[in-house]
Amino acid sequence: MRGMHLLSARCSISNNQLFRGIHLSLYAHTAAATCCRVLTVDSRDQNMAGTRRKKVFVTGIVPSVGTNLLKANGCEVDQWESDILISRQQLLQNVKGIDALFCKLTERIDKELLDMAGPQLRIIGTMSVGFEHLDLKEIKKRNIQVGYTPDVLTDATAELTVALLLATSRRLFEAVHEVKSGGWGSWQPLWMCGKGLKGTVVGVVGAGRIGQEVIKRLIPFKVAKFLYCDRNRKKEVDALGAEHTTRDSLLAESDFVVVTCASTPETQKMFNSVLFSKMKSDAVFVNTSRGNIVDQEALYDALQSGKIGAAGIDVADPEPLPTDSPLLTLKNCVVLPHIGSAVLVTRAAMSELTALNILAGLAGEVLPSALNVSFFAALMVFLSTIAIVIGPTPPGTGVINLAFLCTLSKWTSPTNLVLPVWRSVILLMPTSTTTTPSLTMSPVIKFGTPVAVIIMSAVFVKTSSCSLGVYR
């Protein structure tokens, strides 16, 4: 076991010129390769003396590609290096005065920690796709940017989901136990029989990135029908041959229920005794999303009483799951220790993307993968671009829009505001210069669209920290 200590890597580099010459290039994301970023540093900046290096605290052992990127770009990196998770006390002690925080799901980032860190904290990079450990409301109050790591773990998690489904339905862990305990006797026709996929109905709750990849991987197993429930019908999921339906219909029809939705206030404890009672008595339940989506007492009762056939879970609440949990006493329940993304290449990509988010945040640039308002600023750019095409607008709209943009600039990079500012300037011009002759529209559209753009943008900014969607 490594000794419990802090590593400090200090590199001399200009504070003012710290991030000049950072270039990001994105490789295409395919089923065979994760999304990778390459970062290069202008050598001129590495040789310049500066006033203060940017301080980054890394809360644990992570793939070195991430910390190496931070060091290569002149950051002063302090890292907690131990096989034991950092304690709350040590965490609070080591965030004092930092400019950026590189954290994981295991650390709670709340008001107490943010107060201890200080007002200079500009960016939090979490090496996760989940963000329930972050107090987003408090973070937003302080205008701190947040980066996370979606997409890079999609394939790994989808693979693990299929593996867990098969291990549960075909009773693989029970079979291994029988071999090791001497239970393997002469061949019997019904011994260790499980449930196959061919000709069955598979229901996916939450058809986001991971849910879609699970469906793709199960198609070769000759599944009879795929069902999915999501907030809205999705063309890309329909294209896979899946049918959009209600949650209750999905539970009633499915032989396999696969949960790949995100943890939000509306999904916490969603799978309770009521929902388990709506499933088939031999249904296999698989959860690789978040543990708090399932009422574990209700799951135990459903498995123990025969309301459902079996369950495979890679997540629990709490984590780690206590060794005296009733779920661990059941033969028809497979529990894995949250290893959905536990692929070396995937974890390295997560570490790299977290570092890139941090570097971009410190440089005042757009984050490669932002969790907070930058996403909605991009949406505002899109809406404003549409509004540009509309043409003439009421007097004063440009002034209102510019005022709103000044407020928005507190939360997002100026590069996000180029098109909206352009839009506002156009709005300040005489009507004749903004008219688009090729378009003939009703006064409602002409005058209502700019106002709607401003209102919608304001709503998006206000709710950006909590409206990221239910399904992953």
XYZ file of C-alpha atoms in Angstrom:
472
model
C 0.000 0.000 0.000
C 1.309 3.396 -0.923
C 2.046 5.713 1.924
C -0.541 8.385 2.544
C 1.000 11.611 1.391
C 0.680 14.494 -0.968
C 2.662 14.883 -4.156
C 3.503 18.388 -5.286
C 4.619 19.087 -8.831
C 5.705 22.666 -9.346
C 6.490 24.052 -12.777
C 7.649 27.584 -13.562
C 5.440 29.350 -16.072
C 3.939 32.762 -16.552
C 0.607 33.247 -14.885
C -0.484 35.736 -17.534
C 0.752 33.590 -20.409
C -0.139 30.301 -18.756
C -2.473 28.884 -21.318
C -1.508 30.584 -24.573
C -0.910 27.987 -27.251
C -3.227 25.340 -25.849
C -4.819 23.584 -28.756
C -7.546 20.952 -28.516
C -8.271 18.484 -31.285
C -11.077 15.969 -31.047
C -10.842 12.534 -32.528
C -14.051 11.129 -33.954
C -15.977 9.113 -31.410
C -16.821 5.668 -32.731
C -17.960 2.385 -31.223
C -14.380 1.148 -31.450
C -12.631 4.168 -29.981
C -13.350 6.549 -27.152
C -13.293 10.282 -27.558
C -9.709 11.480 -27.097
C -8.247 14.960 -26.812
C -4.727 15.990 -27.675
C -3.174 19.017 -26.039
C -0.005 20.782 -27.093
C 1.728 23.641 -25.371
C 3.520 26.576 -26.933
C 7.099 26.201 -25.773
C 7.441 29.979 -25.527
C 5.090 30.036 -22.576
C 6.951 27.357 -20.663
C 10.066 29.494 -20.464
C 8.479 32.694 -19.230
C 8.628 33.729 -15.605
C 5.313 34.499 -13.930
C 3.752 35.847 -10.821
C 1.704 32.868 -9.652
C 1.137 29.347 -10.871
C -2.387 27.979 -11.047
C -2.983 25.565 -8.187
C -4.884 22.348 -8.822
C -5.756 19.759 -6.201
C -6.375 16.178 -7.345
C -8.391 14.245 -4.773
C -6.963 10.790 -5.413
C -5.040 8.416 -7.631
C -6.080 8.857 -11.264
C -4.553 7.779 -14.588
C -1.416 9.867 -15.008
C -2.402 11.224 -18.425
C -4.597 13.777 -16.681
C -2.103 14.985 -14.100
C 0.668 15.022 -16.698
C -1.395 17.376 -18.866
C -1.889 19.718 -15.941
C 1.812 19.704 -15.086
C 2.838 20.158 -18.717
C 0.735 23.303 -18.821
C 2.422 24.847 -15.826
C -0.051 24.026 -13.094
C 1.054 23.480 -9.543
C -0.490 20.072 -8.902
C -1.054 18.719 -5.415
C -2.371 15.167 -5.394
C -3.683 12.868 -2.713
C -1.883 9.606 -3.376
C -3.207 6.753 -1.311
C -5.229 3.589 -1.727
C -7.443 4.982 1.033
C -10.000 7.610 0.044
C -9.185 11.095 1.238
C -10.972 11.967 4.460
C -13.296 14.912 4.673
C -10.899 16.699 7.006
C -7.940 16.202 4.681
C -10.018 17.289 1.702
C -11.061 20.533 3.359
C -7.499 21.217 4.428
C -6.043 20.740 0.957
C -8.516 22.792 -1.069
C -7.513 26.072 0.558
C -6.407 28.578 -2.036
C -6.760 26.315 -5.074
C -7.750 27.605 -8.512
C -9.133 24.282 -9.727
C -10.360 21.025 -8.240
C -9.963 17.613 -9.899
C -12.448 15.391 -8.057
C -14.323 12.092 -8.291
C -17.766 10.809 -7.334
C -16.514 9.930 -3.865
C -16.034 13.526 -2.704
C -18.898 15.761 -1.650
C -18.481 19.243 -3.087
C -20.715 21.518 -1.044
C -20.873 24.951 0.566
C -18.463 24.022 3.337
C -15.803 22.916 0.869
C -16.338 25.880 -1.452
C -16.039 28.287 1.473
C -12.807 26.609 2.503
C -11.420 26.740 -1.039
C -11.951 30.470 -1.369
C -13.283 32.864 -4.021
C -10.419 32.236 -6.453
C -11.723 28.734 -7.291
C -12.757 28.948 -10.950
C -13.287 25.425 -12.222
C -14.291 22.022 -10.857
C -13.523 19.013 -13.021
C -15.223 15.804 -11.935
C -13.943 12.542 -13.364
C -17.446 11.152 -13.761
C -20.603 11.385 -15.800
C -22.675 11.572 -12.620
C -22.878 14.822 -10.686
C -25.017 14.060 -7.658
C -21.989 14.681 -5.420
C -21.907 18.318 -6.531
C -24.009 21.037 -4.941
C -24.741 22.668 -8.289
C -26.893 25.412 -6.823
C -24.095 26.542 -4.516
C -21.509 26.183 -7.285
C -23.574 28.301 -9.641
C -23.941 31.034 -7.007
C -20.180 31.429 -7.080
C -19.948 31.423 -10.890
C -17.715 28.345 -10.855
C -17.614 26.300 -14.029
C -18.052 22.527 -13.902
C -16.663 19.972 -16.341
C -17.612 16.293 -16.436
C -16.884 13.246 -18.595
C -19.847 11.958 -20.595
C -19.456 9.919 -23.791
C -15.987 8.535 -23.002
C -17.444 5.864 -20.721
C -20.501 5.029 -22.835
C -19.089 1.953 -24.554
C -17.474 0.525 -21.433
C -20.662 0.909 -19.404
C -22.796 -0.584 -22.171
C -20.473 -3.594 -22.358
C -20.644 -4.096 -18.611
C -24.435 -3.791 -18.692
C -24.706 -6.612 -21.228
C -22.194 -8.710 -19.304
C -24.133 -8.208 -16.064
C -27.409 -9.053 -17.768
C -25.986 -12.323 -19.093
C -24.248 -13.202 -15.840
C -27.508 -12.699 -13.950
C -29.893 -14.379 -16.360
C -27.608 -17.380 -17.020
C -26.684 -17.673 -13.322
C -22.945 -17.551 -13.964
C -21.913 -16.592 -10.443
C -24.058 -19.345 -8.965
C -22.427 -21.794 -11.355
C -18.917 -20.671 -10.386
C -19.814 -21.095 -6.721
C -21.056 -24.635 -7.365
C -17.771 -25.511 -9.042
C -15.685 -24.136 -6.201
C -17.833 -25.599 -3.430
C -18.049 -29.110 -4.868
C -21.640 -28.825 -6.034
C -20.794 -29.856 -9.588
C -22.122 -33.379 -9.831
C -23.457 -35.510 -12.657
C -25.338 -33.759 -15.458
C -28.973 -32.961 -14.685
C -31.463 -31.588 -17.258
C -32.682 -28.678 -15.114
C -29.592 -27.922 -13.071
C -28.338 -24.294 -13.318
C -30.879 -23.442 -15.995
C -31.399 -19.738 -16.544
C -33.113 -17.379 -18.928
C -31.938 -16.750 -22.504
C -32.365 -13.635 -24.617
C -33.652 -15.131 -27.850
C -37.306 -14.325 -28.472
C -37.664 -12.141 -25.368
C -38.706 -8.544 -24.788
C -36.033 -6.164 -23.476
C -37.122 -2.867 -21.941
C -34.691 0.011 -21.482
C -35.534 2.755 -19.006
C -33.648 5.824 -20.174
C -32.616 5.572 -23.824
C -29.726 8.000 -23.738
C -26.206 7.275 -24.954
C -25.676 4.217 -22.787
C -29.178 2.850 -23.280
C -28.823 3.044 -27.041
C -25.460 1.283 -26.994
C -26.951 -1.492 -24.857
C -29.675 -2.028 -27.441
C -27.109 -2.175 -30.242
C -25.126 -4.832 -28.397
C -28.206 -6.967 -27.698
C -29.550 -7.005 -31.266
C -27.381 -10.001 -32.319
C -28.980 -12.085 -29.540
C -32.208 -12.264 -31.599
C -34.336 -10.365 -29.113
C -37.975 -10.354 -30.252
C -38.706 -6.761 -29.289
C -37.039 -3.762 -27.689
C -39.068 -1.263 -25.694
C -37.883 2.012 -24.259
C -39.321 4.770 -22.120
C -37.908 8.246 -22.110
C -39.228 11.758 -21.770
C -39.710 11.942 -25.517
C -39.698 9.634 -28.476
C -36.254 9.528 -30.085
C -35.711 8.964 -33.793
C -32.274 7.478 -33.251
C -33.720 4.865 -30.897
C -36.637 4.132 -33.188
C -34.080 3.535 -35.939
C -32.687 0.659 -33.874
C -36.082 -1.043 -34.022
C -37.086 -0.132 -30.477
C -40.619 0.989 -29.609
C -41.346 3.992 -27.432
C -43.875 3.228 -24.712
C -44.925 4.203 -21.215
C -42.990 3.031 -18.201
C -45.843 0.869 -16.931
C -46.292 -0.831 -20.290
C -42.581 -1.479 -20.487
C -42.511 -3.086 -17.048
C -45.538 -5.256 -17.800
C -44.211 -6.568 -21.124
C -40.466 -6.876 -20.588
C -38.592 -10.060 -19.752
C -35.516 -7.933 -19.059
C -35.682 -4.437 -17.561
C -32.459 -2.460 -18.020
C -32.077 0.840 -16.175
C -29.721 3.401 -17.716
C -31.257 6.688 -16.576
C -29.512 9.446 -14.668
C -29.968 10.193 -10.991
C -32.172 13.241 -10.508
C -34.676 14.243 -7.824
C -37.465 12.771 -9.917
C -35.757 9.392 -10.411
C -34.575 8.800 -6.828
C -36.177 5.644 -5.403
C -38.146 5.394 -8.631
C -37.979 1.607 -8.573
C -39.976 0.796 -5.467
C -42.390 -1.922 -4.410
C -45.094 -0.497 -6.675
C -42.975 -0.710 -9.806
C -41.542 -4.134 -8.966
C -45.099 -5.431 -8.565
C -45.814 -4.393 -12.159
C -43.017 -6.555 -13.573
C -43.216 -10.160 -14.698
C -42.568 -12.734 -11.987
C -39.575 -14.102 -13.908
C -38.251 -10.710 -15.089
C -34.547 -9.913 -14.801
C -33.821 -6.437 -13.474
C -30.477 -4.793 -14.335
C -29.284 -1.433 -13.000
C -26.020 0.180 -14.088
C -27.091 3.798 -13.626
C -27.153 4.963 -9.991
C -27.931 3.154 -6.776
C -30.326 5.746 -5.408
C -32.731 5.102 -8.287
C -33.698 1.829 -6.575
C -35.344 1.281 -3.212
C -33.062 -1.561 -2.124
C -35.405 -2.825 0.577
C -38.148 -3.097 -2.036
C -35.739 -4.859 -4.384
C -34.833 -7.387 -1.700
C -38.500 -8.056 -0.960
C -39.283 -8.469 -4.665
C -36.438 -10.953 -5.144
C -37.029 -12.856 -1.943
C -40.789 -13.166 -2.457
C -40.580 -14.099 -6.127
C -42.207 -10.941 -7.484
C -39.326 -10.782 -9.968
C -36.913 -13.476 -11.069
C -33.434 -12.000 -10.595
C -31.466 -8.784 -10.402
C -28.008 -7.623 -11.396
C -26.755 -4.301 -10.069
C -23.453 -2.510 -10.568
C -24.457 0.385 -8.336
C -25.792 0.642 -4.809
C -26.877 3.109 -2.165
C -24.697 3.572 -0.225
C -21.442 2.665 -1.902
C -19.678 0.543 -0.987
C -22.604 -1.702 -0.129
C -22.271 -2.920 3.482
C -21.254 -6.559 3.720
C -24.297 -7.266 5.877
C -26.723 -6.037 3.204
C -29.631 -8.473 2.759
C -29.116 -8.333 -1.001
C -25.822 -10.201 -0.613
C -27.637 -13.181 0.922
C -29.693 -13.833 -2.210
C -28.613 -16.268 -4.897
C -30.692 -14.483 -7.503
C -28.995 -11.123 -6.970
C -25.644 -10.295 -8.580
C -23.886 -7.271 -7.106
C -20.827 -5.666 -8.714
C -18.736 -2.871 -7.130
C -19.548 -0.049 -9.591
C -17.155 -1.105 -12.351
C -19.166 0.089 -15.350
C -16.335 2.247 -16.678
C -13.514 0.062 -15.347
C -11.608 -0.243 -18.613
C -8.059 1.101 -18.656
C -8.493 3.075 -21.873
C -11.800 4.496 -20.654
C -10.477 5.609 -17.291
C -7.473 7.216 -19.004
C -9.808 9.106 -21.339
C -11.867 10.272 -18.356
C -8.746 11.546 -16.610
C -7.594 13.324 -19.754
C -10.950 14.981 -20.385
C -11.134 16.139 -16.755
C -7.731 17.786 -17.110
C -8.733 19.420 -20.389
C -11.872 20.794 -18.767
C -9.772 22.255 -15.967
C -7.227 23.825 -18.330
C -9.964 25.368 -20.440
C -11.715 26.712 -17.349
C -8.545 28.294 -16.011
C -7.842 29.825 -19.407
C -11.321 31.317 -19.640
C -12.121 29.200 -22.669
C -15.116 27.036 -23.496
C -14.910 23.693 -21.681
C -14.668 20.592 -23.918
C -17.411 19.056 -21.790
C -19.246 21.552 -19.621
C -21.958 20.614 -17.161
C -23.287 24.075 -16.424
C -24.308 27.210 -18.241
C -22.010 26.933 -21.277
C -24.345 24.341 -22.772
C -27.256 26.690 -22.510
C -25.194 29.588 -23.816
C -24.595 27.482 -26.908
C -28.336 26.948 -27.167
C -28.814 30.686 -26.882
C -26.360 31.147 -29.768
C -28.514 28.828 -31.843
C -31.734 30.628 -30.928
C -30.188 34.027 -31.549
C -28.922 32.924 -34.945
C -32.444 31.919 -35.881
C -33.681 35.283 -34.665
C -31.192 37.062 -36.918
C -32.945 35.561 -39.918
C -36.333 36.774 -38.733
C -35.618 40.397 -39.546
C -37.140 43.581 -38.058
C -37.835 43.741 -34.349
C -39.324 46.217 -31.874
C -37.228 49.251 -30.808
C -35.191 48.667 -27.675
C -34.918 44.887 -28.052
C -31.221 45.162 -28.840
C -30.548 47.118 -25.655
C -32.393 44.534 -23.578
C -30.524 41.703 -25.273
C -27.143 43.350 -24.726
C -27.958 43.917 -21.064
C -28.806 40.260 -20.715
C -25.579 39.246 -22.447
C -23.556 41.336 -20.005
C -25.151 39.354 -17.184
C -24.554 36.062 -18.963
C -20.875 36.885 -19.489
C -20.354 36.308 -15.763
C -21.046 32.620 -16.276
C -19.635 31.774 -19.659
C -16.696 32.415 -21.941
C -16.926 35.486 -24.193
C -16.463 33.214 -27.192
C -19.937 31.852 -26.507
C -21.406 35.311 -26.928
C -20.127 36.303 -30.381
C -23.322 35.493 -32.260
C -25.686 36.848 -29.592
C -23.734 40.123 -29.528
C -23.929 40.257 -33.303
C -27.642 39.705 -32.983
C -27.952 42.558 -30.520
C -26.003 44.966 -32.711
C -28.305 44.149 -35.595
C -31.277 44.827 -33.368
C -29.925 48.296 -32.637
C -29.773 49.151 -36.340
C -32.622 50.801 -38.238
C -35.400 48.482 -39.285
C -34.519 48.818 -42.960
C -31.089 47.291 -42.443
C -32.431 44.240 -40.653
C -35.208 43.334 -43.020
C -34.876 40.036 -44.829
C -36.801 40.531 -48.087
C -36.947 36.853 -48.903
C -38.978 36.127 -45.795
C -42.609 37.110 -45.328
C -43.827 36.507 -41.784
C -46.646 37.527 -39.547
C -46.090 40.368 -37.055
C -46.394 37.854 -34.218
C -43.348 35.966 -35.445
C -41.385 39.098 -36.289
C -41.931 40.805 -32.957
C -42.384 37.788 -30.704
C -39.319 35.749 -31.617
C -36.650 38.146 -30.245
C -38.579 38.512 -27.003
C -38.971 34.750 -26.772
C -35.215 34.310 -27.361
C -34.397 36.597 -24.442
C -36.933 34.995 -22.098
C -35.917 31.431 -23.000
C -32.234 32.244 -22.624
C -32.840 33.762 -19.197
C -34.802 30.696 -18.108
C -32.069 28.375 -19.386
C -29.387 30.263 -17.479
C -31.438 30.321 -14.287
C -32.191 26.595 -14.405
C -29.000 25.363 -16.037
C -27.675 23.633 -12.943
C -30.701 21.432 -12.466
C -32.238 20.872 -15.886
C -29.707 18.554 -17.458
C -32.229 15.828 -18.225
C -33.350 12.613 -16.642
C -31.896 10.086 -19.013
C -28.249 9.432 -19.711
